[in-house]
Amino acid sequence: TTLYQAVWARVLGKRHVCFTWENIPYDRKLSPVSRMVHEGILRLVLALSDGLICGNEAGLRLHRPYATIPMEVIPMNGVDVTFFAPHATTRRVFRGQDLSDKLVISFIGAIGKRKGLDVLVLAFARLVQSVPHAQLVIAGSGEYDAELARRIEEAGISRSVTRHAWLDDMGVRDLLSVSDVFVYPSIEYGGWAEQFGYSMAEAMSMQVPVVSTHTGSIADVVRDQETGILVAPANVQEFTEALERLAHDQELRHRLGMAGRRDVESRFSHQVIAQRFKNFFRRV
């Protein structure tokens, strides 16, 4: 499809800039024949293009050898830091549930194997042993819904877990406003790895510290020990320790949250991302 667009852009005398989120080397996810075909098409696309925008740093490293055209790392869109901004609440209530006396740990995203929710369930089950007032709120839907429900039941934490379907932007903001920690235990799965993670950036914009993993392009968003804590993917022990550390250290949660807000404002706000696109288009 992108090749088709590139050809017609040339025929019509238009500039052509393409975008990619890809962040996994092709030799790790494609068979030799498939890779040869894929790379052939890619080289043609880039030969007909005036520029390439990558959504993450890994994408830039991956595609740099294929062409000498201008390339830049710019996420597809930014974060509305005016909308996703911390605000004082008299009562911490979400969808009718009073969470005032809870340590609220939230996850927002697709309910799929690739999100590492198995690890989250096991880590949270350990956490509630030392932090019994912890409450896990999971928002999202997906093909892993039934399996996730089963694992929560088997772990014996049903009373400490609340689930919601997909939330609109207002719902996301409302949940983040009552959250103490945001979790995103993503793993590499089926030839895919996290390409950005907008819910993490939105949580940071709301001054909520993030616990996530060293996988995919998450480190592009979360600065380890500065705006959140990154642990090895699929490592229940490390994830548990990160949760316990934040659960028992309110000052650390505050420091990471404040730093996260500043970082998103400076790197991922709508205004910043729009200006970077504008500068790149001028360049090409």
PDB file of C-alpha atoms in Angstrom:
ATOM      1  CA  THR A   1       0.000   0.000   0.000  1.00  0.00           C
ATOM      2  CA  THR A   2       2.774   2.431   0.904  1.00  0.00           C
ATOM      3  CA  LEU A   3       4.596   1.630  -2.356  1.00  0.00           C
ATOM      4  CA  TYR A   4       1.389   2.299  -4.294  1.00  0.00           C
ATOM      5  CA  GLN A   5       1.056   5.668  -2.548  1.00  0.00           C
ATOM      6  CA  ALA A   6       4.714   6.518  -3.171  1.00  0.00           C
ATOM      7  CA  VAL A   7       4.394   5.786  -6.908  1.00  0.00           C
ATOM      8  CA  TRP A   8       1.313   8.005  -7.255  1.00  0.00           C
ATOM      9  CA  ALA A   9       2.947  10.772  -5.228  1.00  0.00           C
ATOM     10  CA  ARG A  10       5.775  10.797  -7.780  1.00  0.00           C
ATOM     11  CA  VAL A  11       3.372  10.673 -10.734  1.00  0.00           C
ATOM     12  CA  LEU A  12       1.463  13.639  -9.320  1.00  0.00           C
ATOM     13  CA  GLY A  13       4.621  15.551  -8.463  1.00  0.00           C
ATOM     14  CA  LYS A  14       3.973  15.462  -4.711  1.00  0.00           C
ATOM     15  CA  ARG A  15       6.323  15.017  -1.805  1.00  0.00           C
ATOM     16  CA  HIS A  16       6.069  11.638  -0.106  1.00  0.00           C
ATOM     17  CA  VAL A  17       6.908  11.050   3.559  1.00  0.00           C
ATOM     18  CA  CYS A  18       6.126   7.724   5.223  1.00  0.00           C
ATOM     19  CA  PHE A  19       5.839   6.709   8.870  1.00  0.00           C
ATOM     20  CA  THR A  20       6.701   3.468  10.660  1.00  0.00           C
ATOM     21  CA  TRP A  21       6.296   2.116  14.185  1.00  0.00           C
ATOM     22  CA  GLU A  22       8.383  -0.975  13.398  1.00  0.00           C
ATOM     23  CA  ASN A  23      11.044  -1.589  16.048  1.00  0.00           C
ATOM     24  CA  ILE A  24      12.027  -5.259  15.651  1.00  0.00           C
ATOM     25  CA  PRO A  25      14.769  -6.250  13.146  1.00  0.00           C
ATOM     26  CA  TYR A  26      13.262  -8.056  10.187  1.00  0.00           C
ATOM     27  CA  ASP A  27      15.606 -11.028  10.521  1.00  0.00           C
ATOM     28  CA  ARG A  28      14.071 -11.710  13.949  1.00  0.00           C
ATOM     29  CA  LYS A  29      10.486 -11.834  12.764  1.00  0.00           C
ATOM     30  CA  LEU A  30      10.461 -12.885   9.095  1.00  0.00           C
ATOM     31  CA  SER A  31      11.507 -16.016   7.242  1.00  0.00           C
ATOM     32  CA  PRO A  32      14.387 -15.578   4.764  1.00  0.00           C
ATOM     33  CA  VAL A  33      12.050 -15.443   1.752  1.00  0.00           C
ATOM     34  CA  SER A  34       9.568 -13.138   3.426  1.00  0.00           C
ATOM     35  CA  ARG A  35      12.379 -10.885   4.572  1.00  0.00           C
ATOM     36  CA  MET A  36      13.810 -10.669   1.032  1.00  0.00           C
ATOM     37  CA  VAL A  37      10.423  -9.628  -0.384  1.00  0.00           C
ATOM     38  CA  HIS A  38       9.760  -7.219   2.474  1.00  0.00           C
ATOM     39  CA  GLU A  39      13.147  -5.538   2.192  1.00  0.00           C
ATOM     40  CA  GLY A  40      12.806  -5.270  -1.583  1.00  0.00           C
ATOM     41  CA  ILE A  41       9.514  -3.414  -1.254  1.00  0.00           C
ATOM     42  CA  LEU A  42      10.933  -1.286   1.567  1.00  0.00           C
ATOM     43  CA  ARG A  43      13.915  -0.189  -0.529  1.00  0.00           C
ATOM     44  CA  LEU A  44      11.583   0.794  -3.379  1.00  0.00           C
ATOM     45  CA  VAL A  45       9.340   2.766  -1.035  1.00  0.00           C
ATOM     46  CA  LEU A  46      12.256   4.675   0.461  1.00  0.00           C
ATOM     47  CA  ALA A  47      13.792   5.290  -2.989  1.00  0.00           C
ATOM     48  CA  LEU A  48      10.542   7.033  -3.989  1.00  0.00           C
ATOM     49  CA  SER A  49      10.158   8.889  -0.665  1.00  0.00           C
ATOM     50  CA  ASP A  50      11.462  12.245   0.484  1.00  0.00           C
ATOM     51  CA  GLY A  51      11.643  11.297   4.140  1.00  0.00           C
ATOM     52  CA  LEU A  52      10.874   8.689   6.777  1.00  0.00           C
ATOM     53  CA  ILE A  53       9.476   9.332  10.236  1.00  0.00           C
ATOM     54  CA  CYS A  54      10.000   6.608  12.848  1.00  0.00           C
ATOM     55  CA  GLY A  55       7.860   6.396  15.963  1.00  0.00           C
ATOM     56  CA  ASN A  56      10.776   5.247  18.103  1.00  0.00           C
ATOM     57  CA  GLU A  57      14.580   5.180  18.270  1.00  0.00           C
ATOM     58  CA  ALA A  58      14.761   1.479  17.382  1.00  0.00           C
ATOM     59  CA  GLY A  59      12.885   2.192  14.156  1.00  0.00           C
ATOM     60  CA  LEU A  60      15.475   4.776  13.162  1.00  0.00           C
ATOM     61  CA  ARG A  61      18.352   2.348  13.790  1.00  0.00           C
ATOM     62  CA  LEU A  62      16.492  -0.367  11.904  1.00  0.00           C
ATOM     63  CA  HIS A  63      15.783   1.658   8.750  1.00  0.00           C
ATOM     64  CA  ARG A  64      18.881   3.857   8.513  1.00  0.00           C
ATOM     65  CA  PRO A  65      20.832   1.250   6.442  1.00  0.00           C
ATOM     66  CA  TYR A  66      18.125   1.120   3.758  1.00  0.00           C
ATOM     67  CA  ALA A  67      18.292   4.725   2.472  1.00  0.00           C
ATOM     68  CA  THR A  68      20.033   8.076   2.774  1.00  0.00           C
ATOM     69  CA  ILE A  69      16.851  10.185   2.817  1.00  0.00           C
ATOM     70  CA  PRO A  70      16.124  12.395   5.857  1.00  0.00           C
ATOM     71  CA  MET A  71      14.875  10.344   8.814  1.00  0.00           C
ATOM     72  CA  GLU A  72      13.580  11.534  12.164  1.00  0.00           C
ATOM     73  CA  VAL A  73      12.154  10.031  15.358  1.00  0.00           C
ATOM     74  CA  ILE A  74       8.740  11.568  16.065  1.00  0.00           C
ATOM     75  CA  PRO A  75       5.788   9.736  17.672  1.00  0.00           C
ATOM     76  CA  MET A  76       2.652   9.794  15.518  1.00  0.00           C
ATOM     77  CA  ASN A  77       0.877  12.182  17.876  1.00  0.00           C
ATOM     78  CA  GLY A  78       1.478  13.857  21.199  1.00  0.00           C
ATOM     79  CA  VAL A  79      -0.232  13.984  24.579  1.00  0.00           C
ATOM     80  CA  ASP A  80      -2.784  16.616  25.526  1.00  0.00           C
ATOM     81  CA  VAL A  81      -0.987  17.852  28.649  1.00  0.00           C
ATOM     82  CA  THR A  82      -3.756  20.355  29.339  1.00  0.00           C
ATOM     83  CA  PHE A  83      -6.396  17.631  29.475  1.00  0.00           C
ATOM     84  CA  PHE A  84      -4.171  15.022  31.151  1.00  0.00           C
ATOM     85  CA  ALA A  85      -3.155  17.233  34.039  1.00  0.00           C
ATOM     86  CA  PRO A  86      -3.251  16.454  37.777  1.00  0.00           C
ATOM     87  CA  HIS A  87      -6.130  17.978  39.687  1.00  0.00           C
ATOM     88  CA  ALA A  88      -7.111  17.902  43.336  1.00  0.00           C
ATOM     89  CA  THR A  89      -9.991  15.629  44.335  1.00  0.00           C
ATOM     90  CA  THR A  90     -11.832  15.686  47.643  1.00  0.00           C
ATOM     91  CA  ARG A  91     -12.719  11.982  47.391  1.00  0.00           C
ATOM     92  CA  ARG A  92     -10.935   9.333  45.391  1.00  0.00           C
ATOM     93  CA  VAL A  93     -13.891   7.695  43.689  1.00  0.00           C
ATOM     94  CA  PHE A  94     -13.872   5.936  40.325  1.00  0.00           C
ATOM     95  CA  ARG A  95     -17.042   4.605  38.716  1.00  0.00           C
ATOM     96  CA  GLY A  96     -18.791   4.521  42.069  1.00  0.00           C
ATOM     97  CA  GLN A  97     -15.970   2.739  43.922  1.00  0.00           C
ATOM     98  CA  ASP A  98     -14.525   4.668  46.860  1.00  0.00           C
ATOM     99  CA  LEU A  99     -10.744   4.213  46.760  1.00  0.00           C
ATOM    100  CA  SER A 100      -9.864   6.766  49.418  1.00  0.00           C
ATOM    101  CA  ASP A 101      -8.181   4.255  51.729  1.00  0.00           C
ATOM    102  CA  LYS A 102      -6.544   2.229  48.952  1.00  0.00           C
ATOM    103  CA  LEU A 103      -3.156   2.207  47.296  1.00  0.00           C
ATOM    104  CA  VAL A 104      -4.458   2.280  43.727  1.00  0.00           C
ATOM    105  CA  ILE A 105      -2.428   0.508  41.050  1.00  0.00           C
ATOM    106  CA  SER A 106      -3.885   0.868  37.575  1.00  0.00           C
ATOM    107  CA  PHE A 107      -3.429  -0.627  34.123  1.00  0.00           C
ATOM    108  CA  ILE A 108      -5.040   0.758  30.973  1.00  0.00           C
ATOM    109  CA  GLY A 109      -4.617  -1.008  27.648  1.00  0.00           C
ATOM    110  CA  ALA A 110      -5.481  -3.968  25.459  1.00  0.00           C
ATOM    111  CA  ILE A 111      -6.126  -7.179  27.365  1.00  0.00           C
ATOM    112  CA  GLY A 112      -3.733  -9.421  25.487  1.00  0.00           C
ATOM    113  CA  LYS A 113      -0.907 -11.854  26.155  1.00  0.00           C
ATOM    114  CA  ARG A 114       1.618  -9.304  24.872  1.00  0.00           C
ATOM    115  CA  LYS A 115       0.771  -6.890  27.670  1.00  0.00           C
ATOM    116  CA  GLY A 116       2.309  -9.198  30.300  1.00  0.00           C
ATOM    117  CA  LEU A 117      -0.794  -9.290  32.479  1.00  0.00           C
ATOM    118  CA  ASP A 118       0.118 -12.769  33.758  1.00  0.00           C
ATOM    119  CA  VAL A 119       3.158 -11.198  35.396  1.00  0.00           C
ATOM    120  CA  LEU A 120       1.055  -8.375  36.808  1.00  0.00           C
ATOM    121  CA  VAL A 121      -1.405 -10.792  38.444  1.00  0.00           C
ATOM    122  CA  LEU A 122       1.360 -12.808  40.105  1.00  0.00           C
ATOM    123  CA  ALA A 123       3.269  -9.701  41.231  1.00  0.00           C
ATOM    124  CA  PHE A 124       0.143  -8.092  42.633  1.00  0.00           C
ATOM    125  CA  ALA A 125      -0.784 -11.294  44.486  1.00  0.00           C
ATOM    126  CA  ARG A 126       2.577 -11.059  46.262  1.00  0.00           C
ATOM    127  CA  LEU A 127       2.181  -7.331  46.895  1.00  0.00           C
ATOM    128  CA  VAL A 128      -1.122  -7.644  48.759  1.00  0.00           C
ATOM    129  CA  GLN A 129       0.581  -9.914  51.268  1.00  0.00           C
ATOM    130  CA  SER A 130       2.546  -6.918  52.576  1.00  0.00           C
ATOM    131  CA  VAL A 131       0.219  -4.145  51.369  1.00  0.00           C
ATOM    132  CA  PRO A 132      -3.293  -5.476  52.011  1.00  0.00           C
ATOM    133  CA  HIS A 133      -4.927  -2.131  51.149  1.00  0.00           C
ATOM    134  CA  ALA A 134      -3.580  -2.270  47.579  1.00  0.00           C
ATOM    135  CA  GLN A 135      -6.244  -2.214  44.876  1.00  0.00           C
ATOM    136  CA  LEU A 136      -5.560  -3.149  41.248  1.00  0.00           C
ATOM    137  CA  VAL A 137      -7.799  -1.495  38.653  1.00  0.00           C
ATOM    138  CA  ILE A 138      -7.585  -2.939  35.132  1.00  0.00           C
ATOM    139  CA  ALA A 139      -9.253  -1.100  32.257  1.00  0.00           C
ATOM    140  CA  GLY A 140      -9.430  -2.496  28.749  1.00  0.00           C
ATOM    141  CA  SER A 141     -10.743  -5.344  26.620  1.00  0.00           C
ATOM    142  CA  GLY A 142      -9.280  -7.973  24.350  1.00  0.00           C
ATOM    143  CA  GLU A 143      -8.903 -11.613  23.436  1.00  0.00           C
ATOM    144  CA  TYR A 144      -7.320 -12.408  26.818  1.00  0.00           C
ATOM    145  CA  ASP A 145     -10.329 -11.328  28.909  1.00  0.00           C
ATOM    146  CA  ALA A 146     -11.478 -14.799  29.972  1.00  0.00           C
ATOM    147  CA  GLU A 147      -7.955 -16.062  30.666  1.00  0.00           C
ATOM    148  CA  LEU A 148      -7.157 -12.987  32.734  1.00  0.00           C
ATOM    149  CA  ALA A 149     -10.316 -13.489  34.809  1.00  0.00           C
ATOM    150  CA  ARG A 150      -9.309 -17.105  35.431  1.00  0.00           C
ATOM    151  CA  ARG A 151      -5.807 -16.170  36.531  1.00  0.00           C
ATOM    152  CA  ILE A 152      -7.112 -13.500  38.904  1.00  0.00           C
ATOM    153  CA  GLU A 153      -9.446 -16.066  40.459  1.00  0.00           C
ATOM    154  CA  GLU A 154      -6.685 -18.668  40.784  1.00  0.00           C
ATOM    155  CA  ALA A 155      -4.379 -16.131  42.436  1.00  0.00           C
ATOM    156  CA  GLY A 156      -7.049 -15.466  45.074  1.00  0.00           C
ATOM    157  CA  ILE A 157      -7.053 -11.694  44.547  1.00  0.00           C
ATOM    158  CA  SER A 158     -10.546 -11.170  43.119  1.00  0.00           C
ATOM    159  CA  ARG A 159     -11.567  -8.889  46.003  1.00  0.00           C
ATOM    160  CA  SER A 160      -8.555  -6.663  45.397  1.00  0.00           C
ATOM    161  CA  VAL A 161      -9.009  -6.349  41.630  1.00  0.00           C
ATOM    162  CA  THR A 162     -11.545  -4.223  39.782  1.00  0.00           C
ATOM    163  CA  ARG A 163     -12.037  -4.504  36.033  1.00  0.00           C
ATOM    164  CA  HIS A 164     -13.540  -2.090  33.528  1.00  0.00           C
ATOM    165  CA  ALA A 165     -13.984  -2.232  29.771  1.00  0.00           C
ATOM    166  CA  TRP A 166     -12.442   0.329  27.418  1.00  0.00           C
ATOM    167  CA  LEU A 167     -12.449   3.866  28.768  1.00  0.00           C
ATOM    168  CA  ASP A 168     -12.832   7.055  26.786  1.00  0.00           C
ATOM    169  CA  ASP A 169     -10.389   9.909  27.388  1.00  0.00           C
ATOM    170  CA  MET A 170     -12.459  11.241  30.281  1.00  0.00           C
ATOM    171  CA  GLY A 171     -12.520   7.802  31.878  1.00  0.00           C
ATOM    172  CA  VAL A 172      -8.765   7.408  31.449  1.00  0.00           C
ATOM    173  CA  ARG A 173      -8.174  10.764  33.105  1.00  0.00           C
ATOM    174  CA  ASP A 174     -10.560   9.947  35.940  1.00  0.00           C
ATOM    175  CA  LEU A 175      -8.826   6.639  36.648  1.00  0.00           C
ATOM    176  CA  LEU A 176      -5.347   8.163  36.514  1.00  0.00           C
ATOM    177  CA  SER A 177      -6.458  10.933  38.870  1.00  0.00           C
ATOM    178  CA  VAL A 178      -7.113   8.365  41.624  1.00  0.00           C
ATOM    179  CA  SER A 179      -4.063   6.190  40.850  1.00  0.00           C
ATOM    180  CA  ASP A 180      -0.906   5.996  42.945  1.00  0.00           C
ATOM    181  CA  VAL A 181       1.053   3.831  40.498  1.00  0.00           C
ATOM    182  CA  PHE A 182       0.529   2.975  36.829  1.00  0.00           C
ATOM    183  CA  VAL A 183       1.710  -0.437  35.605  1.00  0.00           C
ATOM    184  CA  TYR A 184       2.507  -1.625  32.099  1.00  0.00           C
ATOM    185  CA  PRO A 185       4.197  -5.074  32.189  1.00  0.00           C
ATOM    186  CA  SER A 186       4.525  -5.410  28.415  1.00  0.00           C
ATOM    187  CA  ILE A 187       6.530  -8.275  26.883  1.00  0.00           C
ATOM    188  CA  GLU A 188       7.795  -9.109  23.394  1.00  0.00           C
ATOM    189  CA  TYR A 189       5.335 -11.576  21.910  1.00  0.00           C
ATOM    190  CA  GLY A 190       4.610 -13.007  18.459  1.00  0.00           C
ATOM    191  CA  GLY A 191       7.030 -10.763  16.584  1.00  0.00           C
ATOM    192  CA  TRP A 192       5.734  -7.631  18.299  1.00  0.00           C
ATOM    193  CA  ALA A 193       7.209  -5.405  20.984  1.00  0.00           C
ATOM    194  CA  GLU A 194       5.812  -2.245  22.550  1.00  0.00           C
ATOM    195  CA  GLN A 195       6.273   0.574  20.055  1.00  0.00           C
ATOM    196  CA  PHE A 196       5.527   3.530  22.331  1.00  0.00           C
ATOM    197  CA  GLY A 197       2.783   3.142  24.953  1.00  0.00           C
ATOM    198  CA  TYR A 198       0.587   6.224  25.048  1.00  0.00           C
ATOM    199  CA  SER A 199      -1.160   5.236  28.270  1.00  0.00           C
ATOM    200  CA  MET A 200       2.219   5.445  30.039  1.00  0.00           C
ATOM    201  CA  ALA A 201       2.789   8.949  28.682  1.00  0.00           C
ATOM    202  CA  GLU A 202      -0.717   9.963  29.776  1.00  0.00           C
ATOM    203  CA  ALA A 203      -0.078   8.562  33.263  1.00  0.00           C
ATOM    204  CA  MET A 204       3.187  10.485  33.479  1.00  0.00           C
ATOM    205  CA  SER A 205       1.365  13.634  32.361  1.00  0.00           C
ATOM    206  CA  MET A 206      -0.970  13.071  35.329  1.00  0.00           C
ATOM    207  CA  GLN A 207       2.068  12.809  37.660  1.00  0.00           C
ATOM    208  CA  VAL A 208       1.574   9.073  38.212  1.00  0.00           C
ATOM    209  CA  PRO A 209       4.827   7.056  38.430  1.00  0.00           C
ATOM    210  CA  VAL A 210       5.107   4.128  36.039  1.00  0.00           C
ATOM    211  CA  VAL A 211       6.343   0.586  36.540  1.00  0.00           C
ATOM    212  CA  SER A 212       7.068  -1.074  33.212  1.00  0.00           C
ATOM    213  CA  THR A 213       9.622  -3.281  31.471  1.00  0.00           C
ATOM    214  CA  HIS A 214      12.854  -3.044  29.497  1.00  0.00           C
ATOM    215  CA  THR A 215      11.234  -4.207  26.277  1.00  0.00           C
ATOM    216  CA  GLY A 216      10.432  -2.745  22.889  1.00  0.00           C
ATOM    217  CA  SER A 217      10.612   1.048  22.877  1.00  0.00           C
ATOM    218  CA  ILE A 218       9.317   1.643  26.401  1.00  0.00           C
ATOM    219  CA  ALA A 219      12.608   3.229  27.454  1.00  0.00           C
ATOM    220  CA  ASP A 220      11.915   5.934  24.853  1.00  0.00           C
ATOM    221  CA  VAL A 221       8.971   6.990  27.024  1.00  0.00           C
ATOM    222  CA  VAL A 222       9.853   6.070  30.616  1.00  0.00           C
ATOM    223  CA  ARG A 223      13.231   7.087  32.009  1.00  0.00           C
ATOM    224  CA  ASP A 224      14.276   4.378  34.456  1.00  0.00           C
ATOM    225  CA  GLN A 225      14.631   5.689  38.046  1.00  0.00           C
ATOM    226  CA  GLU A 226      13.728   9.205  36.843  1.00  0.00           C
ATOM    227  CA  THR A 227      10.078   9.054  35.769  1.00  0.00           C
ATOM    228  CA  GLY A 228       9.382   5.427  36.616  1.00  0.00           C
ATOM    229  CA  ILE A 229      10.919   2.035  37.248  1.00  0.00           C
ATOM    230  CA  LEU A 230      11.753  -0.415  34.460  1.00  0.00           C
ATOM    231  CA  VAL A 231      12.333  -4.097  35.186  1.00  0.00           C
ATOM    232  CA  ALA A 232      13.206  -7.164  33.149  1.00  0.00           C
ATOM    233  CA  PRO A 233      10.223  -8.392  31.092  1.00  0.00           C
ATOM    234  CA  ALA A 234       8.296 -11.379  32.485  1.00  0.00           C
ATOM    235  CA  ASN A 235      10.204 -11.157  35.780  1.00  0.00           C
ATOM    236  CA  VAL A 236       7.651 -11.485  38.574  1.00  0.00           C
ATOM    237  CA  GLN A 237      10.186 -10.924  41.349  1.00  0.00           C
ATOM    238  CA  GLU A 238      11.549  -7.668  39.929  1.00  0.00           C
ATOM    239  CA  PHE A 239       8.047  -6.384  39.178  1.00  0.00           C
ATOM    240  CA  THR A 240       6.934  -7.186  42.719  1.00  0.00           C
ATOM    241  CA  GLU A 241       9.954  -5.442  44.213  1.00  0.00           C
ATOM    242  CA  ALA A 242       9.279  -2.316  42.138  1.00  0.00           C
ATOM    243  CA  LEU A 243       5.660  -2.237  43.296  1.00  0.00           C
ATOM    244  CA  GLU A 244       6.664  -2.741  46.930  1.00  0.00           C
ATOM    245  CA  ARG A 245       9.267  -0.010  46.688  1.00  0.00           C
ATOM    246  CA  LEU A 246       6.727   2.517  45.439  1.00  0.00           C
ATOM    247  CA  ALA A 247       4.007   1.291  47.790  1.00  0.00           C
ATOM    248  CA  HIS A 248       6.168   2.037  50.837  1.00  0.00           C
ATOM    249  CA  ASP A 249       7.744   5.283  49.601  1.00  0.00           C
ATOM    250  CA  GLN A 250       5.294   8.106  49.048  1.00  0.00           C
ATOM    251  CA  GLU A 251       8.104  10.622  48.536  1.00  0.00           C
ATOM    252  CA  LEU A 252       9.530   8.492  45.706  1.00  0.00           C
ATOM    253  CA  ARG A 253       6.105   8.280  44.068  1.00  0.00           C
ATOM    254  CA  HIS A 254       5.827  12.057  44.267  1.00  0.00           C
ATOM    255  CA  ARG A 255       9.320  12.656  42.878  1.00  0.00           C
ATOM    256  CA  LEU A 256       8.909  10.278  39.948  1.00  0.00           C
ATOM    257  CA  GLY A 257       5.452  11.661  39.225  1.00  0.00           C
ATOM    258  CA  MET A 258       6.627  15.274  39.151  1.00  0.00           C
ATOM    259  CA  ALA A 259       9.553  14.376  36.900  1.00  0.00           C
ATOM    260  CA  GLY A 260       7.251  12.434  34.589  1.00  0.00           C
ATOM    261  CA  ARG A 261       4.968  15.426  34.136  1.00  0.00           C
ATOM    262  CA  ARG A 262       7.895  17.685  33.248  1.00  0.00           C
ATOM    263  CA  ASP A 263       9.294  15.113  30.828  1.00  0.00           C
ATOM    264  CA  VAL A 264       6.033  14.674  28.921  1.00  0.00           C
ATOM    265  CA  GLU A 265       5.549  18.444  28.712  1.00  0.00           C
ATOM    266  CA  SER A 266       9.020  18.889  27.227  1.00  0.00           C
ATOM    267  CA  ARG A 267       9.072  15.891  24.870  1.00  0.00           C
ATOM    268  CA  PHE A 268       5.577  14.631  24.052  1.00  0.00           C
ATOM    269  CA  SER A 269       3.040  17.448  24.323  1.00  0.00           C
ATOM    270  CA  HIS A 270       0.872  18.142  21.267  1.00  0.00           C
ATOM    271  CA  GLN A 271       2.668  21.439  20.769  1.00  0.00           C
ATOM    272  CA  VAL A 272       6.138  19.878  20.854  1.00  0.00           C
ATOM    273  CA  ILE A 273       5.226  17.005  18.511  1.00  0.00           C
ATOM    274  CA  ALA A 274       3.431  19.321  16.072  1.00  0.00           C
ATOM    275  CA  GLN A 275       6.465  21.600  15.893  1.00  0.00           C
ATOM    276  CA  ARG A 276       8.768  18.656  15.254  1.00  0.00           C
ATOM    277  CA  PHE A 277       6.561  17.483  12.368  1.00  0.00           C
ATOM    278  CA  LYS A 278       6.529  21.019  10.986  1.00  0.00           C
ATOM    279  CA  ASN A 279      10.316  21.253  11.166  1.00  0.00           C
ATOM    280  CA  PHE A 280      10.723  17.892   9.434  1.00  0.00           C
ATOM    281  CA  PHE A 281       8.318  18.768   6.609  1.00  0.00           C
ATOM    282  CA  ARG A 282      10.236  21.965   6.038  1.00  0.00           C
ATOM    283  CA  ARG A 283      13.464  19.971   5.932  1.00  0.00           C
ATOM    284  CA  VAL A 284      12.205  17.716   3.137  1.00  0.00           C
TER     285      VAL A 284
END
